[in-house]
mmCIF file of C-alpha atoms in Angstrom:
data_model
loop_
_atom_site.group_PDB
_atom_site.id
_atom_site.type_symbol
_atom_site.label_atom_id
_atom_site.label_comp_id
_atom_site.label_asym_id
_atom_site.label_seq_id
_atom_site.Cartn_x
_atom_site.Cartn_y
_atom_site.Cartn_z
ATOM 1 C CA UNK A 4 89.640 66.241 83.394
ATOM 2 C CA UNK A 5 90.213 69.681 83.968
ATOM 3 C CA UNK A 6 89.178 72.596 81.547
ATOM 4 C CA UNK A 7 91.430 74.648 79.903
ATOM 5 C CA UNK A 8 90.247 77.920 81.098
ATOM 6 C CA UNK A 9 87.444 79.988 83.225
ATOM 7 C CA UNK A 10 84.293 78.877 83.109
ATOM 8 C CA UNK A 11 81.361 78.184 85.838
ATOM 9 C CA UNK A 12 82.998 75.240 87.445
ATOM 10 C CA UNK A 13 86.068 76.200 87.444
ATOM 11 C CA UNK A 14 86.557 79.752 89.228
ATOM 12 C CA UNK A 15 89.753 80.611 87.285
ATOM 13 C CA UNK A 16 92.725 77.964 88.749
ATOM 14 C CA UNK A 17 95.436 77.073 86.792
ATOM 15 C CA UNK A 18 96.332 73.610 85.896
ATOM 16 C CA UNK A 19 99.668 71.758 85.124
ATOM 17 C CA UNK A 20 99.819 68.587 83.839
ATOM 18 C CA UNK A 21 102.332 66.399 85.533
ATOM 19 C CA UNK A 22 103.493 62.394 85.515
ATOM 20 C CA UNK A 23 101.088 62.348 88.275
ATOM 21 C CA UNK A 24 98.001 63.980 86.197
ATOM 22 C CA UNK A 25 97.121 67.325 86.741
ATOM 23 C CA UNK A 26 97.818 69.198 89.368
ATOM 24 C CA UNK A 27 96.555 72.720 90.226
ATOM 25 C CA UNK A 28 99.106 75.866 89.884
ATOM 26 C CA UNK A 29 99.063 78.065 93.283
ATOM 27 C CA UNK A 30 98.795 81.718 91.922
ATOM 28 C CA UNK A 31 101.505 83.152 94.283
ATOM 29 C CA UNK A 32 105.060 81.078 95.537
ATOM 30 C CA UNK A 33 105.541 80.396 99.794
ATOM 31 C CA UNK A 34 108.464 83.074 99.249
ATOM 32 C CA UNK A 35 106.324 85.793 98.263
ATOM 33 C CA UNK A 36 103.576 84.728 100.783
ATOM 34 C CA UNK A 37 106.052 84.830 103.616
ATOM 35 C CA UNK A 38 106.593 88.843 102.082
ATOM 36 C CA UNK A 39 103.644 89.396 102.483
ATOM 37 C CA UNK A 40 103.410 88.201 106.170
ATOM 38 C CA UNK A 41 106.186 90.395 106.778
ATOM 39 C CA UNK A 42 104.533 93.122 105.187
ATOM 40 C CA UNK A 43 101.554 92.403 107.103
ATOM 41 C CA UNK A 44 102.946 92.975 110.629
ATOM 42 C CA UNK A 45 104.362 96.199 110.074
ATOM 43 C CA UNK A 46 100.638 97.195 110.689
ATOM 44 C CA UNK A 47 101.267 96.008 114.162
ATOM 45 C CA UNK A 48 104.003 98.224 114.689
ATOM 46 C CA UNK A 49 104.585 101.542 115.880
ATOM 47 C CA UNK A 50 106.446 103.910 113.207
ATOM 48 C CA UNK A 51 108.827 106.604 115.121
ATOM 49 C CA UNK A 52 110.194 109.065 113.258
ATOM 50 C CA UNK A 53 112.626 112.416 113.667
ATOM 51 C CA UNK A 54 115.118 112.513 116.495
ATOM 52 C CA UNK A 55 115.127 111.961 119.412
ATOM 53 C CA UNK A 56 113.137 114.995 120.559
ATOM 54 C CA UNK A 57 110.610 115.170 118.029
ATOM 55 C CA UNK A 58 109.525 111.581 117.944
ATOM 56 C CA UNK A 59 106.378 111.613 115.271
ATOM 57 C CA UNK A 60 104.173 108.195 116.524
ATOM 58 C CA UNK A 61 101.791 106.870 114.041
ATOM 59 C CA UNK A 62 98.350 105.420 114.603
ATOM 60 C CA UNK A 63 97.544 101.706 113.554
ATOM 61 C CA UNK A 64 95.178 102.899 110.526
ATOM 62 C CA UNK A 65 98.160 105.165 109.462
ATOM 63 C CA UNK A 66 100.424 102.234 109.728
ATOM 64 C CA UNK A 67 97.409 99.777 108.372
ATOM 65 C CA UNK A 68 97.549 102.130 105.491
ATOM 66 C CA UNK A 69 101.705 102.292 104.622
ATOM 67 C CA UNK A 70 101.606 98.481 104.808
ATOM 68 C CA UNK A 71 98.988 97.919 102.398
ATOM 69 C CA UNK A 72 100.457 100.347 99.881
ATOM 70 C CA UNK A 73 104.202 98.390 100.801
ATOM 71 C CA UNK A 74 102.321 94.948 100.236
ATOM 72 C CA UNK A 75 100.844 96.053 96.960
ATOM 73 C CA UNK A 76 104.769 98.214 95.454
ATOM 74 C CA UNK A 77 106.385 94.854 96.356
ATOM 75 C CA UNK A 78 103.932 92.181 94.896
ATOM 76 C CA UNK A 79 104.786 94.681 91.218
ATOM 77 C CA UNK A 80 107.959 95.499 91.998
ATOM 78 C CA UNK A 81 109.237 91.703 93.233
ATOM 79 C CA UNK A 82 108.749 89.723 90.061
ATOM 80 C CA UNK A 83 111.555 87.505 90.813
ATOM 81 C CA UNK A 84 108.896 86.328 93.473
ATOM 82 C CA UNK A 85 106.140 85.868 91.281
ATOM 83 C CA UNK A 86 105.568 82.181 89.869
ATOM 84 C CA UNK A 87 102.106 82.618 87.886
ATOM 85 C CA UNK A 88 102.100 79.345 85.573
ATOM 86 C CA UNK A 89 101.926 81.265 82.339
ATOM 87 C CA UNK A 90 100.569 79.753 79.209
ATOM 88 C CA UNK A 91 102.633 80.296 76.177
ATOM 89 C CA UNK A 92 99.023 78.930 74.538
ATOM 90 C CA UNK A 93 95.351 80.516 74.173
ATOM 91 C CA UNK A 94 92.615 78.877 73.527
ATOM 92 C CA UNK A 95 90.505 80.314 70.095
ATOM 93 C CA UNK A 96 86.982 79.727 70.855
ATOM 94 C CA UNK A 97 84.640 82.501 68.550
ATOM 95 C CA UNK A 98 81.373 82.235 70.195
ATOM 96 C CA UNK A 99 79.854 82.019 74.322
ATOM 97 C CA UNK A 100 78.876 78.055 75.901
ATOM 98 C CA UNK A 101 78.001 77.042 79.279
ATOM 99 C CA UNK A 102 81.936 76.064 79.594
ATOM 100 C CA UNK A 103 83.505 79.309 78.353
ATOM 101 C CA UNK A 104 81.702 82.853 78.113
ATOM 102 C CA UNK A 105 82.705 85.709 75.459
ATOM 103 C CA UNK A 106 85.252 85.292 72.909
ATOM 104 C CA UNK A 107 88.796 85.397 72.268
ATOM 105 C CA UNK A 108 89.728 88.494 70.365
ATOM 106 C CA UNK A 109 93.393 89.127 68.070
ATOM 107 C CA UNK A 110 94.193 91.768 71.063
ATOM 108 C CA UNK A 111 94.313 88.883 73.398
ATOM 109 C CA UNK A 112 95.859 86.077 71.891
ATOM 110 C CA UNK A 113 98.878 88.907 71.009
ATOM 111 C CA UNK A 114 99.275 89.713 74.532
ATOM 112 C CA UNK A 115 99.407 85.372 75.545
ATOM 113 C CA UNK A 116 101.673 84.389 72.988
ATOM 114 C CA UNK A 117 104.931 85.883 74.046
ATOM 115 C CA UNK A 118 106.006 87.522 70.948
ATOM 116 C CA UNK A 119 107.930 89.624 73.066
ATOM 117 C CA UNK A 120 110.620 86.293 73.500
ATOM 118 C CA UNK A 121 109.838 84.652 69.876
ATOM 119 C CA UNK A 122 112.141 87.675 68.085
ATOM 120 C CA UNK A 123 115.171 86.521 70.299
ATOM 121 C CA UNK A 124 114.406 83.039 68.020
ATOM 122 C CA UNK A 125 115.766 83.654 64.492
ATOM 123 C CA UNK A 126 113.391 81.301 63.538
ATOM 124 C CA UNK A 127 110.690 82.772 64.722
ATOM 125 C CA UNK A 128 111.446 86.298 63.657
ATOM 126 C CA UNK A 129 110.765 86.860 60.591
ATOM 127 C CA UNK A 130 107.292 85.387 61.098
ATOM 128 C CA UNK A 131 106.895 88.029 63.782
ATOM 129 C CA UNK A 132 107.673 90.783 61.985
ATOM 130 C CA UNK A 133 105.500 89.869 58.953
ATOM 131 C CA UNK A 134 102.500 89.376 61.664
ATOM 132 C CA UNK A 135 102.989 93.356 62.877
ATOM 133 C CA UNK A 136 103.318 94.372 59.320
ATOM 134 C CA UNK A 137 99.776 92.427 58.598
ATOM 135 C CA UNK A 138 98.612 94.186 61.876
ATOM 136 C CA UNK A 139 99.880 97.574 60.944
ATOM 137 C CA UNK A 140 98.040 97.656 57.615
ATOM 138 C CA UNK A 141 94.643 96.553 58.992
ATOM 139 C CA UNK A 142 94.395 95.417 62.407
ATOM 140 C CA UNK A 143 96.218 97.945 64.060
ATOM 141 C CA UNK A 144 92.344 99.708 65.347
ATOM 142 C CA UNK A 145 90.945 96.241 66.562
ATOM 143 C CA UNK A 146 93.900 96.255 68.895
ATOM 144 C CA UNK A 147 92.728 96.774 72.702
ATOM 145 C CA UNK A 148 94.561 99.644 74.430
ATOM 146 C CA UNK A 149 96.871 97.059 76.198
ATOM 147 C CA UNK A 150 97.485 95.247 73.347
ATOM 148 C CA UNK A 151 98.468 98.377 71.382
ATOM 149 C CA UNK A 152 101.179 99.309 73.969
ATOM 150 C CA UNK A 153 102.583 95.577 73.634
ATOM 151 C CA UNK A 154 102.901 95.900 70.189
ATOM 152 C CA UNK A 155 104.840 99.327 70.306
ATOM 153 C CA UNK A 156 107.239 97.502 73.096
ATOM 154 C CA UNK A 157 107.904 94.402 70.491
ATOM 155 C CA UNK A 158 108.263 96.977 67.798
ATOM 156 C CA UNK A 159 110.641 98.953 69.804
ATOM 157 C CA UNK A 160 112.669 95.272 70.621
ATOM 158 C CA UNK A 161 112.855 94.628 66.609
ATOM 159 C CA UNK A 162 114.060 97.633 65.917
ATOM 160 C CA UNK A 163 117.124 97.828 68.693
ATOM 161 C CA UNK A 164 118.117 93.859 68.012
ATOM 162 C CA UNK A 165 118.157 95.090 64.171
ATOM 163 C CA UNK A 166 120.108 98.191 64.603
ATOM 164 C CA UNK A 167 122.653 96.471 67.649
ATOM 165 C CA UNK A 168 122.675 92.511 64.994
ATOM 166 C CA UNK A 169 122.134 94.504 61.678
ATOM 167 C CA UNK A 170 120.042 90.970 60.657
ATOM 168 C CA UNK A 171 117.635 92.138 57.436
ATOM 169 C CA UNK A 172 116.993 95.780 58.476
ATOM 170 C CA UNK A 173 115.063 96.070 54.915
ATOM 171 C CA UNK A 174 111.814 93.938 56.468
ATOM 172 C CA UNK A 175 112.020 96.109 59.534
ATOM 173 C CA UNK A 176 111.666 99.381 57.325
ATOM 174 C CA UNK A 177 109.051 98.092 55.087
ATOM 175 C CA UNK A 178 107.089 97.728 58.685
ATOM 176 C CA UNK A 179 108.111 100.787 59.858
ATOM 177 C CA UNK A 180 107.038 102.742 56.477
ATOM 178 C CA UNK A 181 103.362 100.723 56.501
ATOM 179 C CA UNK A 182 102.923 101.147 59.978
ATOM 180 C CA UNK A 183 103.944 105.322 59.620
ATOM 181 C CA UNK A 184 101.562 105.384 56.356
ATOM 182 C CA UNK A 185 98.699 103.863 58.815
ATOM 183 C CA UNK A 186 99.061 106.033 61.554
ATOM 184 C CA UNK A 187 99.647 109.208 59.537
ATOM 185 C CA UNK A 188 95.740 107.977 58.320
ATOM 186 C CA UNK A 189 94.332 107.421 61.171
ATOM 187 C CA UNK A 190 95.756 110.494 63.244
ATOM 188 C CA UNK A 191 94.786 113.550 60.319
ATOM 189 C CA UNK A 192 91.213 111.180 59.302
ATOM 190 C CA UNK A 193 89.078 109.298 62.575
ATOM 191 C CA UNK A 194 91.790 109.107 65.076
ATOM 192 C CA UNK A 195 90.023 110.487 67.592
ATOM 193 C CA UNK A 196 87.195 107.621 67.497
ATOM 194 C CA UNK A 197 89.454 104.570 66.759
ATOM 195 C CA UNK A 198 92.730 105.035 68.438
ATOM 196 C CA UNK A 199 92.605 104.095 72.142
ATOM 197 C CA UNK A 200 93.795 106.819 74.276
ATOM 198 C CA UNK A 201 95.140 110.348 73.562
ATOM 199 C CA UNK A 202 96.019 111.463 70.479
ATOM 200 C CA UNK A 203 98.811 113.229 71.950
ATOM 201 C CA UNK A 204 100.478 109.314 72.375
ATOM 202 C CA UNK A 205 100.011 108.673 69.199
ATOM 203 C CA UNK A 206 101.596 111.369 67.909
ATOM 204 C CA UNK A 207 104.618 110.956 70.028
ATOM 205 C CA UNK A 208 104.419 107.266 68.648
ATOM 206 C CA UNK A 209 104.588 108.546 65.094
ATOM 207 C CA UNK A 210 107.646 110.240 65.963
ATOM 208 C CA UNK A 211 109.412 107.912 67.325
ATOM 209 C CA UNK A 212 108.939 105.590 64.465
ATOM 210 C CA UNK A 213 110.195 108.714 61.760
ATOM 211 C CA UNK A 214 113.148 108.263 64.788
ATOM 212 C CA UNK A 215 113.445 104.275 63.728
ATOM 213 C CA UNK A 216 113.215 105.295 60.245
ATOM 214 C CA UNK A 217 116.108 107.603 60.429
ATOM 215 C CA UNK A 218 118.390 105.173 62.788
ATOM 216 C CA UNK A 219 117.910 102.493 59.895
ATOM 217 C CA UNK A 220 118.564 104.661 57.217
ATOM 218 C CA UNK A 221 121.749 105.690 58.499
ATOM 219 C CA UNK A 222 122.815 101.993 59.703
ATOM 220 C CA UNK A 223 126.478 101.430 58.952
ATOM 221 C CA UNK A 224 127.189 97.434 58.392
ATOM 222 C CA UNK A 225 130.002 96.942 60.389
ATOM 223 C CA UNK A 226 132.884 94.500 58.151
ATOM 224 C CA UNK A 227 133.817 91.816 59.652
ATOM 225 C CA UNK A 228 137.524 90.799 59.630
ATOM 226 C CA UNK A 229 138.191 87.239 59.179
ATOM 227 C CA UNK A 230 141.475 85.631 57.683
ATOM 228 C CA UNK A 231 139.893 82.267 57.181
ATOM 229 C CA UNK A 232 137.787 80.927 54.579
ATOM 230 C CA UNK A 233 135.363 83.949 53.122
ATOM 231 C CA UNK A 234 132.384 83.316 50.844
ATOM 232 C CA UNK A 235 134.577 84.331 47.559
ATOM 233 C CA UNK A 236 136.667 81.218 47.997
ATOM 234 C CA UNK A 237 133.712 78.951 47.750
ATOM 235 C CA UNK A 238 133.755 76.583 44.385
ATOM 236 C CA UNK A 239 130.992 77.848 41.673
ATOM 237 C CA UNK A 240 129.168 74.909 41.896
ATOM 238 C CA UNK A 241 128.332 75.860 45.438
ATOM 239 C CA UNK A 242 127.807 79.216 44.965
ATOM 240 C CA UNK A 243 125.314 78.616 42.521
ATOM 241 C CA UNK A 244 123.858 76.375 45.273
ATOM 242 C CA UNK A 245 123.154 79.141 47.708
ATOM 243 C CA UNK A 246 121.512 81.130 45.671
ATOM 244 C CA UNK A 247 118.913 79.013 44.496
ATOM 245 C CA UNK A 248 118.278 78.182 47.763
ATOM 246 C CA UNK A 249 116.900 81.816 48.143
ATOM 247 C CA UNK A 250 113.089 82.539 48.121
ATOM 248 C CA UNK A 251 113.542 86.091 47.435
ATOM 249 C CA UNK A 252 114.543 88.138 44.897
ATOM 250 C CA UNK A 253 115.809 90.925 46.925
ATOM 251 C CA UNK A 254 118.079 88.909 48.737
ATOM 252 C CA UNK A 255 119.533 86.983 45.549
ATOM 253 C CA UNK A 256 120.385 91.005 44.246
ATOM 254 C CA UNK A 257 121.991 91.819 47.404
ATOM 255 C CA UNK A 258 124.210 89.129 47.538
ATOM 256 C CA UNK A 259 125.198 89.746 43.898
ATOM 257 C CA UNK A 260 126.439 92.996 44.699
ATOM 258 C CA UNK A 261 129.236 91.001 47.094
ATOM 259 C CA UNK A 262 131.557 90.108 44.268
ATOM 260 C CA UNK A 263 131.539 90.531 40.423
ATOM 261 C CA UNK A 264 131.238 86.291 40.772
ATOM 262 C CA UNK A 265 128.349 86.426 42.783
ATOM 263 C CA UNK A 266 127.008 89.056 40.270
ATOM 264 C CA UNK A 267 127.587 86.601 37.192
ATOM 265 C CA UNK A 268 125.718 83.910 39.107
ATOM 266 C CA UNK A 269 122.638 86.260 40.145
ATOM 267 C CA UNK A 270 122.167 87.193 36.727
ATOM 268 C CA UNK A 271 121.265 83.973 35.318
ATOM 269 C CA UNK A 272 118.227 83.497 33.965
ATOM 270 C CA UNK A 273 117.603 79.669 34.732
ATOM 271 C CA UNK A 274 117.937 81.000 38.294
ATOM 272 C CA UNK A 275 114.847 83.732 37.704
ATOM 273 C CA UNK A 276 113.207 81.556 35.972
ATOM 274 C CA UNK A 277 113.152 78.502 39.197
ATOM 275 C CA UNK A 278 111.985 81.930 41.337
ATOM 276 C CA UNK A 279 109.204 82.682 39.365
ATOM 277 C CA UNK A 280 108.046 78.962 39.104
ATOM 278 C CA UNK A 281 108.582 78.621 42.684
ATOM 279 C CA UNK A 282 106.324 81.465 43.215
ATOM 280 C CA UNK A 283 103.625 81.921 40.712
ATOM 281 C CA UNK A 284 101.488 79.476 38.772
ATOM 282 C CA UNK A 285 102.054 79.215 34.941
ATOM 283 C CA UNK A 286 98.964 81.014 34.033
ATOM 284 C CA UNK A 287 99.947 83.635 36.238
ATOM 285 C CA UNK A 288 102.973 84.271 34.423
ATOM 286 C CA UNK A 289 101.945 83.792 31.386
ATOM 287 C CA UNK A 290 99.903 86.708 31.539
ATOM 288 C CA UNK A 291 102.718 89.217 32.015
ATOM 289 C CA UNK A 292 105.487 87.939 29.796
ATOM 290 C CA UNK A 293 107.846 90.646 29.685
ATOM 291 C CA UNK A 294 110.552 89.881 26.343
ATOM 292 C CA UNK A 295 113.725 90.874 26.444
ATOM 293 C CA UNK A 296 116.031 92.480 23.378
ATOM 294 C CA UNK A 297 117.755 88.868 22.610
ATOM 295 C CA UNK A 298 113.858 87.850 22.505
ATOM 296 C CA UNK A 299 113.992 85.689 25.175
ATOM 297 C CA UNK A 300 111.733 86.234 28.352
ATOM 298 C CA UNK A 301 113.209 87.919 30.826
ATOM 299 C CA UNK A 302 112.289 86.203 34.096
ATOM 300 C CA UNK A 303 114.014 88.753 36.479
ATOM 301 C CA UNK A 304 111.464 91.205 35.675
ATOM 302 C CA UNK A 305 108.728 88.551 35.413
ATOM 303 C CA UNK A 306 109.627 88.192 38.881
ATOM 304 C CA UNK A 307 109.338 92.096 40.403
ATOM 305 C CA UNK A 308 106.135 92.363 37.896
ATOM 306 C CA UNK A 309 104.285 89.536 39.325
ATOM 307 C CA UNK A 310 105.363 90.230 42.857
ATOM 308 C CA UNK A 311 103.037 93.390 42.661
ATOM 309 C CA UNK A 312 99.840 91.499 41.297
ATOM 310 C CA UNK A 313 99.985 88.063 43.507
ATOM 311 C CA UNK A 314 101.383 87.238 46.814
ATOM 312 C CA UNK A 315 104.387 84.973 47.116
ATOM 313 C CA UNK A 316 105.145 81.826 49.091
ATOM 314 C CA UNK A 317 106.579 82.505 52.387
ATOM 315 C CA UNK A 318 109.226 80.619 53.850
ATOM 316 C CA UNK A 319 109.278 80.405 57.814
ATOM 317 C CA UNK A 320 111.960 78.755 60.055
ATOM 318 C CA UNK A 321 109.287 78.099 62.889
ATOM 319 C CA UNK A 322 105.335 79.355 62.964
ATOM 320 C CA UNK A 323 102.680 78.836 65.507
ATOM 321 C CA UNK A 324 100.621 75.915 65.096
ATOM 322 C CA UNK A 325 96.931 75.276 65.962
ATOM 323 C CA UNK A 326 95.511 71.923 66.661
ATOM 324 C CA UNK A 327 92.129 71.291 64.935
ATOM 325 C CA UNK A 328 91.061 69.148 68.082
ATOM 326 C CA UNK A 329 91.522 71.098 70.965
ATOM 327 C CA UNK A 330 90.846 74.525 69.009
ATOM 328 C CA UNK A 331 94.145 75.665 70.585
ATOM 329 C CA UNK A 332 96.879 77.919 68.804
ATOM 330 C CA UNK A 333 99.949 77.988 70.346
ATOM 331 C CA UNK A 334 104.197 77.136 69.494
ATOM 332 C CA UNK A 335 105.196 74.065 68.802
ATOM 333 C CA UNK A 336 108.339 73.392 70.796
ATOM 334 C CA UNK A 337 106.114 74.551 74.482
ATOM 335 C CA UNK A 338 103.272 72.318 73.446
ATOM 336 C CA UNK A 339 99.884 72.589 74.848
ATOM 337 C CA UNK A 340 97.359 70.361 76.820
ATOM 338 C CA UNK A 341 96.232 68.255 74.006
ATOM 339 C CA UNK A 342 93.424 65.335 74.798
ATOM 340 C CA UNK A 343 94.318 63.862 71.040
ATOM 341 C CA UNK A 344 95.384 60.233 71.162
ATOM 342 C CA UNK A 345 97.975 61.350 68.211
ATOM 343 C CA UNK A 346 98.507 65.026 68.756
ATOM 344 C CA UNK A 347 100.654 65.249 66.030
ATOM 345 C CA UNK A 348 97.904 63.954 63.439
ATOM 346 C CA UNK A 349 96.051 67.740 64.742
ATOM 347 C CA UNK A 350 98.282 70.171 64.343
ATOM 348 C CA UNK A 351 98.423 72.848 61.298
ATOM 349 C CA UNK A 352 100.904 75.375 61.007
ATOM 350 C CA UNK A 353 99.682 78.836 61.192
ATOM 351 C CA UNK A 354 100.703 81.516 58.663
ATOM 352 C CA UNK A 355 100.762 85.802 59.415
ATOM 353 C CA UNK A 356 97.451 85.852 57.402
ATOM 354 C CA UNK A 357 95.945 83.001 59.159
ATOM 355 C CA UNK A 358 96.350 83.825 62.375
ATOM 356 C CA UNK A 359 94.632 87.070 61.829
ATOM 357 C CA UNK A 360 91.818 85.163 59.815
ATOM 358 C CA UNK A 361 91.753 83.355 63.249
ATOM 359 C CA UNK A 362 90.134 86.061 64.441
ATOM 360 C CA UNK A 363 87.608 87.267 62.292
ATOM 361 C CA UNK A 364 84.015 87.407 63.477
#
């Protein structure tokens, strides 16, 4: 069987598995070695240029030299040429064997999981977003410098999808303002010895997230105009239906704000009452009963109170998963190389937190 990465037997080939068994992954396609062949005889050519009087002739280390640096602009430049068998999985191992030598670090399993193509998944981003707003807060130094610039390009992606789909613009600024907080930290305390590269970049970074800040602050919802059925015309039974199908308080206030109906139905207490049950244990609420002036407990500000002393439950349409045999994290609908005889028995969905736990040495 093949291993799953580098090691001392295995000098770095790819491998994918097929009906056939595994087969090894070329690193380059036949189109982009014929390029290259191309690219390789212009070395044997004589380069005129000028008219016809001044004819300028090269010599074959000049030309050796312009076909080297053409070879190397079109293996960057011609992705659409490029068929590297990239792994939307990474391997966690924490500690060196004779099979696999180092460890894998947070830096590096960001770069290999595609995050870049999970926030085009509405499933997937929300969990996204919550995993840069863990990173901003405290992992944002133990980025590598590569890593660092990926994050700002994902960041940048949010924030445009947000702005162009206007889909929950409040998460995205409660990133933004954690990650600005951070940064504004680390740039006036130890910037200098944590940040990778100048602090000139960082400061230009800064700005362009007070630039974020400001687009989302001044984000217009645009109304949709539809003559068919609208929420409003909705029976109250149902109504009542989707909202205690939320999981968070801010959205159940928003959508009260819709209609003085949906208001009436956000306001009920039974509903506050689920949310903090759903949330937080009894002793936990118990500790922080908040009466109201009828006497009764008022479980909308249970709610907001307890939110700042204990975490709530988080609600994901799709996470990353990590299988406890192969030691591999990766997303569930690409699979990985699994030598399980019941895969499914292995895997264990992977929350924000966890996945940065994942990586604590």
């Amino acid at each position: 069987m093949p291993f799953l990465g580098q090691d001392w037997r295995s000098p770095g080939w790819r491998w994918v598995k097929t009906e056939d068994g595994w087969k090894r992954c070329e690193p380059f396609s036949h189109a982009l070695e014929d390029g290259n062949n191309q690219l390789n005889d212009i070395s044997h050519t004589v380069i005129i240029t000028g008219d016809d009087e001044n004819e300028e002739v090269y010599n074959t280390e000049d030309c050796e030299f312009a076909a080297k640096k053409r070879k190397k602009d079109h293996f960057r430049n011609n992705t659409d040429s490029q068929c590297f068998y990239r792994e939307k999985w990474i391997y966690v191992h924490k500690e060196s064997t004779k099979e696999r030598h180092g460890y894998c670090t947070l830096g590096e399993a960001f770069n290999r999981l595609d995050f870049s193509s999970a926030i085009q998944d509405i499933r997937r981003f929300n969990y996204v977003v919550k995993l840069l707003q863990l990173i901003a807060k405290s992992q944002l130094t133990s980025l590598s410098g590569a890593a660092q610039k990926n994050y700002f390009n994902i960041l940048d992606k949010i924030v445009q999808k947000v702005l162009e789909d206007q889909y929950n613009p409040r998460l995205i600024k409660d990133l933004l303002q954690d990650l600005s907080s951070t940064l504004c930290i680390l740039i006036r305390g130890v910037g200098k010895s944590v940040l990778v590269g100048n602090i000139n970049i960082w400061i230009c970074r800064l700005e362009t997230i007070l630039l974020w800040q400001q687009q989302l602050k001044n984000l217009q919802m645009n109304k949709q105009v539809n003559n068919g059925l609208t929420l409003s015309d909705l029976p109250l039974h149902m109504l009542n239906n989707i909202l205690y199908r939320f999981s968070d308080g801010w959205d159940i206030i928003t959508l009260g704000q819709v209609t003085p109906t949906l208001y009436m139905l956000s306001e009920d207490r039974q509903l506050w009452k689920k949310l903090c049950q759903y949330h937080f244990a009894e002793k936990q609420f118990c500790r922080h009963l908040i009466p109201s002036e009828k006497g009764h407990i008022d479980w909308k500000l249970m709610y907001f109170a307890l939110q700042k002393y204990y975490p709530i439950k988080e609600q994901y349409g799709d996470t990353l998963h990590f299988c406890r045999h192969c030691s591999i994290l990766f997303w569930k609908d690409t699979g990985h190389p699994c030598t399980a005889s019941d895969p499914n028995t292995c895997l264990m969905p992977v929350s924000p937190q966890h996945f940065i736990d994942l990586f604590k040495f």
